[in-house]
């Protein structure tokens, strides 16, 4: 999963770059899949994803946004750890979990980008206002992107059936 997380930003043909936002289709899927397994795996795959964005040559603000994925991955993995089957088998619970996790994800990314926007970290010169550049593009965009990638990961998880639940139980044992 870490290798896939590193490769996605490097080879995925569907990328939208509207600095400080970027949307690379399926870039969070390995992180969500790892999150379904364990907190430790989620953190390691998140770190790998950040390496992928760095190696792909994305701007530093986007690479640091990728590094912030450790936050939502850890929080989500800790929450879902003993509730995996219950949440992933219920459309309503998985939608609520995905939205809640998307908010955590967005808050972490907004915090990173805000450091650049307000000049606390150099490397970003944003002409657009805070509401558009940070709140709409990064904040709302991240929630939507996160939920789409969560859905993709959930479909993959379910398609693998009971095998994944057995693997998850072994990993957490």
mmCIF file of C-alpha atoms in Angstrom:
data_model
loop_
_atom_site.group_PDB
_atom_site.id
_atom_site.type_symbol
_atom_site.label_atom_id
_atom_site.label_comp_id
_atom_site.label_asym_id
_atom_site.label_seq_id
_atom_site.Cartn_x
_atom_site.Cartn_y
_atom_site.Cartn_z
ATOM 1 C CA UNK A 1 0.000 0.000 0.000
ATOM 2 C CA UNK A 2 2.880 2.352 0.711
ATOM 3 C CA UNK A 3 4.354 1.732 -2.725
ATOM 4 C CA UNK A 4 0.984 2.489 -4.320
ATOM 5 C CA UNK A 5 0.642 5.643 -2.184
ATOM 6 C CA UNK A 6 4.069 6.783 -3.422
ATOM 7 C CA UNK A 7 3.302 6.001 -7.077
ATOM 8 C CA UNK A 8 -0.180 7.571 -7.379
ATOM 9 C CA UNK A 9 0.969 11.222 -7.347
ATOM 10 C CA UNK A 10 3.755 10.327 -9.751
ATOM 11 C CA UNK A 11 1.733 8.491 -12.413
ATOM 12 C CA UNK A 12 -1.970 9.309 -11.983
ATOM 13 C CA UNK A 13 -3.123 11.009 -15.181
ATOM 14 C CA UNK A 14 -6.062 12.787 -13.508
ATOM 15 C CA UNK A 15 -4.566 15.709 -11.550
ATOM 16 C CA UNK A 16 -6.035 19.144 -10.996
ATOM 17 C CA UNK A 17 -3.612 21.759 -9.677
ATOM 18 C CA UNK A 18 -5.129 25.041 -8.477
ATOM 19 C CA UNK A 19 -2.547 26.177 -5.963
ATOM 20 C CA UNK A 20 -2.724 25.921 -3.045
ATOM 21 C CA UNK A 21 -5.192 23.123 -3.819
ATOM 22 C CA UNK A 22 -4.562 20.003 -5.825
ATOM 23 C CA UNK A 23 -6.760 17.050 -6.510
ATOM 24 C CA UNK A 24 -5.159 13.798 -7.621
ATOM 25 C CA UNK A 25 -7.796 11.123 -8.167
ATOM 26 C CA UNK A 26 -7.458 8.181 -5.772
ATOM 27 C CA UNK A 27 -4.471 9.685 -3.939
ATOM 28 C CA UNK A 28 -6.126 8.926 -0.581
ATOM 29 C CA UNK A 29 -7.340 5.420 -1.444
ATOM 30 C CA UNK A 30 -4.251 3.571 -0.108
ATOM 31 C CA UNK A 31 -4.431 5.695 3.059
ATOM 32 C CA UNK A 32 -8.092 4.819 3.609
ATOM 33 C CA UNK A 33 -7.398 1.167 2.910
ATOM 34 C CA UNK A 34 -4.569 1.267 5.460
ATOM 35 C CA UNK A 35 -6.825 3.130 7.892
ATOM 36 C CA UNK A 36 -9.296 0.227 7.664
ATOM 37 C CA UNK A 37 -6.486 -2.101 8.785
ATOM 38 C CA UNK A 38 -4.677 -0.369 11.664
ATOM 39 C CA UNK A 39 -3.414 2.964 12.994
ATOM 40 C CA UNK A 40 0.234 1.981 12.485
ATOM 41 C CA UNK A 41 -0.271 0.987 8.867
ATOM 42 C CA UNK A 42 -2.328 4.146 8.228
ATOM 43 C CA UNK A 43 0.484 6.376 9.508
ATOM 44 C CA UNK A 44 3.154 4.575 7.482
ATOM 45 C CA UNK A 45 1.133 4.696 4.257
ATOM 46 C CA UNK A 46 0.386 8.402 4.863
ATOM 47 C CA UNK A 47 4.086 9.112 5.219
ATOM 48 C CA UNK A 48 4.711 7.198 1.988
ATOM 49 C CA UNK A 49 2.088 9.278 0.225
ATOM 50 C CA UNK A 50 3.869 12.484 1.271
ATOM 51 C CA UNK A 51 7.107 11.058 -0.143
ATOM 52 C CA UNK A 52 5.265 10.386 -3.409
ATOM 53 C CA UNK A 53 4.104 13.990 -3.665
ATOM 54 C CA UNK A 54 7.654 15.172 -2.954
ATOM 55 C CA UNK A 55 9.175 12.856 -5.582
ATOM 56 C CA UNK A 56 6.504 13.870 -8.111
ATOM 57 C CA UNK A 57 7.751 17.447 -7.848
ATOM 58 C CA UNK A 58 4.637 19.037 -6.415
ATOM 59 C CA UNK A 59 5.044 22.453 -4.761
ATOM 60 C CA UNK A 60 6.084 22.338 -1.097
ATOM 61 C CA UNK A 61 2.680 23.506 0.140
ATOM 62 C CA UNK A 62 1.037 20.520 -1.553
ATOM 63 C CA UNK A 63 3.687 18.116 -0.279
ATOM 64 C CA UNK A 64 3.131 19.393 3.262
ATOM 65 C CA UNK A 65 -0.622 19.042 2.793
ATOM 66 C CA UNK A 66 0.064 15.402 1.911
ATOM 67 C CA UNK A 67 2.153 15.075 5.059
ATOM 68 C CA UNK A 68 -0.820 16.345 7.083
ATOM 69 C CA UNK A 69 -2.703 13.209 6.023
ATOM 70 C CA UNK A 70 -1.044 11.506 8.961
ATOM 71 C CA UNK A 71 -3.541 13.390 11.157
ATOM 72 C CA UNK A 72 -6.762 12.164 9.548
ATOM 73 C CA UNK A 73 -5.324 8.695 8.965
ATOM 74 C CA UNK A 74 -4.398 8.252 12.616
ATOM 75 C CA UNK A 75 -7.621 9.772 13.990
ATOM 76 C CA UNK A 76 -9.761 7.732 11.594
ATOM 77 C CA UNK A 77 -7.877 4.494 12.193
ATOM 78 C CA UNK A 78 -8.107 4.863 15.964
ATOM 79 C CA UNK A 79 -11.842 5.512 15.722
ATOM 80 C CA UNK A 80 -12.702 2.746 13.261
ATOM 81 C CA UNK A 81 -10.356 0.159 14.785
ATOM 82 C CA UNK A 82 -12.990 -1.729 16.820
ATOM 83 C CA UNK A 83 -15.968 -0.602 14.701
ATOM 84 C CA UNK A 84 -14.732 -1.528 11.216
ATOM 85 C CA UNK A 85 -17.386 -4.048 10.215
ATOM 86 C CA UNK A 86 -20.197 -2.013 11.744
ATOM 87 C CA UNK A 87 -19.214 1.218 9.963
ATOM 88 C CA UNK A 88 -18.173 -0.194 6.595
ATOM 89 C CA UNK A 89 -21.252 -2.402 6.266
ATOM 90 C CA UNK A 90 -23.714 0.436 6.908
ATOM 91 C CA UNK A 91 -24.210 3.019 4.135
ATOM 92 C CA UNK A 92 -25.427 5.629 6.630
ATOM 93 C CA UNK A 93 -22.638 5.038 9.167
ATOM 94 C CA UNK A 94 -19.947 4.953 6.490
ATOM 95 C CA UNK A 95 -21.257 8.185 4.945
ATOM 96 C CA UNK A 96 -21.270 9.924 8.349
ATOM 97 C CA UNK A 97 -17.795 8.566 9.152
ATOM 98 C CA UNK A 98 -16.499 9.632 5.735
ATOM 99 C CA UNK A 99 -17.891 13.148 6.155
ATOM 100 C CA UNK A 100 -16.540 13.493 9.710
ATOM 101 C CA UNK A 101 -13.152 12.234 8.563
ATOM 102 C CA UNK A 102 -13.252 14.598 5.584
ATOM 103 C CA UNK A 103 -13.695 17.497 8.020
ATOM 104 C CA UNK A 104 -10.663 16.365 10.065
ATOM 105 C CA UNK A 105 -8.726 15.925 6.819
ATOM 106 C CA UNK A 106 -9.704 19.407 5.608
ATOM 107 C CA UNK A 107 -8.875 21.092 8.921
ATOM 108 C CA UNK A 108 -5.356 19.649 8.848
ATOM 109 C CA UNK A 109 -4.805 20.795 5.253
ATOM 110 C CA UNK A 110 -6.305 24.248 5.895
ATOM 111 C CA UNK A 111 -3.934 24.632 8.862
ATOM 112 C CA UNK A 112 -0.928 23.838 6.650
ATOM 113 C CA UNK A 113 -1.979 26.166 3.838
ATOM 114 C CA UNK A 114 -2.843 28.949 6.302
ATOM 115 C CA UNK A 115 0.798 28.999 7.418
ATOM 116 C CA UNK A 116 1.768 29.875 3.845
ATOM 117 C CA UNK A 117 -1.162 32.218 3.244
ATOM 118 C CA UNK A 118 -0.378 34.362 6.283
ATOM 119 C CA UNK A 119 3.358 34.379 5.516
ATOM 120 C CA UNK A 120 4.414 32.333 8.537
ATOM 121 C CA UNK A 121 6.143 29.953 6.125
ATOM 122 C CA UNK A 122 7.600 31.169 2.843
ATOM 123 C CA UNK A 123 6.928 29.453 -0.440
ATOM 124 C CA UNK A 124 3.422 30.542 -1.323
ATOM 125 C CA UNK A 125 2.157 33.798 -2.745
ATOM 126 C CA UNK A 126 -1.601 33.661 -2.980
ATOM 127 C CA UNK A 127 -3.437 36.501 -4.665
ATOM 128 C CA UNK A 128 -6.885 35.050 -4.042
ATOM 129 C CA UNK A 129 -8.587 35.801 -0.747
ATOM 130 C CA UNK A 130 -8.625 33.485 2.234
ATOM 131 C CA UNK A 131 -12.256 32.489 1.694
ATOM 132 C CA UNK A 132 -11.705 31.363 -1.893
ATOM 133 C CA UNK A 133 -8.158 29.974 -1.748
ATOM 134 C CA UNK A 134 -8.211 28.371 1.677
ATOM 135 C CA UNK A 135 -11.808 27.773 2.718
ATOM 136 C CA UNK A 136 -13.368 26.842 -0.638
ATOM 137 C CA UNK A 137 -10.508 25.343 -2.661
ATOM 138 C CA UNK A 138 -8.635 23.600 0.127
ATOM 139 C CA UNK A 139 -11.319 23.169 2.809
ATOM 140 C CA UNK A 140 -14.464 22.262 0.894
ATOM 141 C CA UNK A 141 -12.482 20.705 -1.958
ATOM 142 C CA UNK A 142 -10.670 18.422 0.469
ATOM 143 C CA UNK A 143 -13.903 17.245 2.104
ATOM 144 C CA UNK A 144 -15.360 16.318 -1.291
ATOM 145 C CA UNK A 145 -12.126 14.718 -2.563
ATOM 146 C CA UNK A 146 -11.739 12.812 0.706
ATOM 147 C CA UNK A 147 -15.271 11.435 0.539
ATOM 148 C CA UNK A 148 -14.863 10.338 -3.098
ATOM 149 C CA UNK A 149 -11.618 8.510 -2.300
ATOM 150 C CA UNK A 150 -13.187 6.976 0.829
ATOM 151 C CA UNK A 151 -16.001 5.609 -1.322
ATOM 152 C CA UNK A 152 -13.498 4.119 -3.813
ATOM 153 C CA UNK A 153 -11.554 2.483 -0.963
ATOM 154 C CA UNK A 154 -14.754 1.168 0.612
ATOM 155 C CA UNK A 155 -15.902 -0.373 -2.692
ATOM 156 C CA UNK A 156 -12.504 -2.045 -3.073
ATOM 157 C CA UNK A 157 -12.620 -3.290 0.543
ATOM 158 C CA UNK A 158 -16.099 -4.736 0.104
ATOM 159 C CA UNK A 159 -15.198 -6.319 -3.237
ATOM 160 C CA UNK A 160 -12.476 -8.295 -1.489
ATOM 161 C CA UNK A 161 -15.104 -9.586 0.925
ATOM 162 C CA UNK A 162 -14.509 -11.476 4.116
ATOM 163 C CA UNK A 163 -10.819 -11.925 3.282
ATOM 164 C CA UNK A 164 -10.143 -8.308 4.252
ATOM 165 C CA UNK A 165 -11.966 -8.634 7.560
ATOM 166 C CA UNK A 166 -9.864 -11.731 8.356
ATOM 167 C CA UNK A 167 -6.673 -9.887 7.441
ATOM 168 C CA UNK A 168 -7.739 -6.887 9.529
ATOM 169 C CA UNK A 169 -8.374 -9.107 12.539
ATOM 170 C CA UNK A 170 -4.910 -10.652 12.179
ATOM 171 C CA UNK A 171 -3.278 -7.242 11.880
ATOM 172 C CA UNK A 172 -4.971 -5.891 15.018
ATOM 173 C CA UNK A 173 -4.473 -9.074 17.028
#
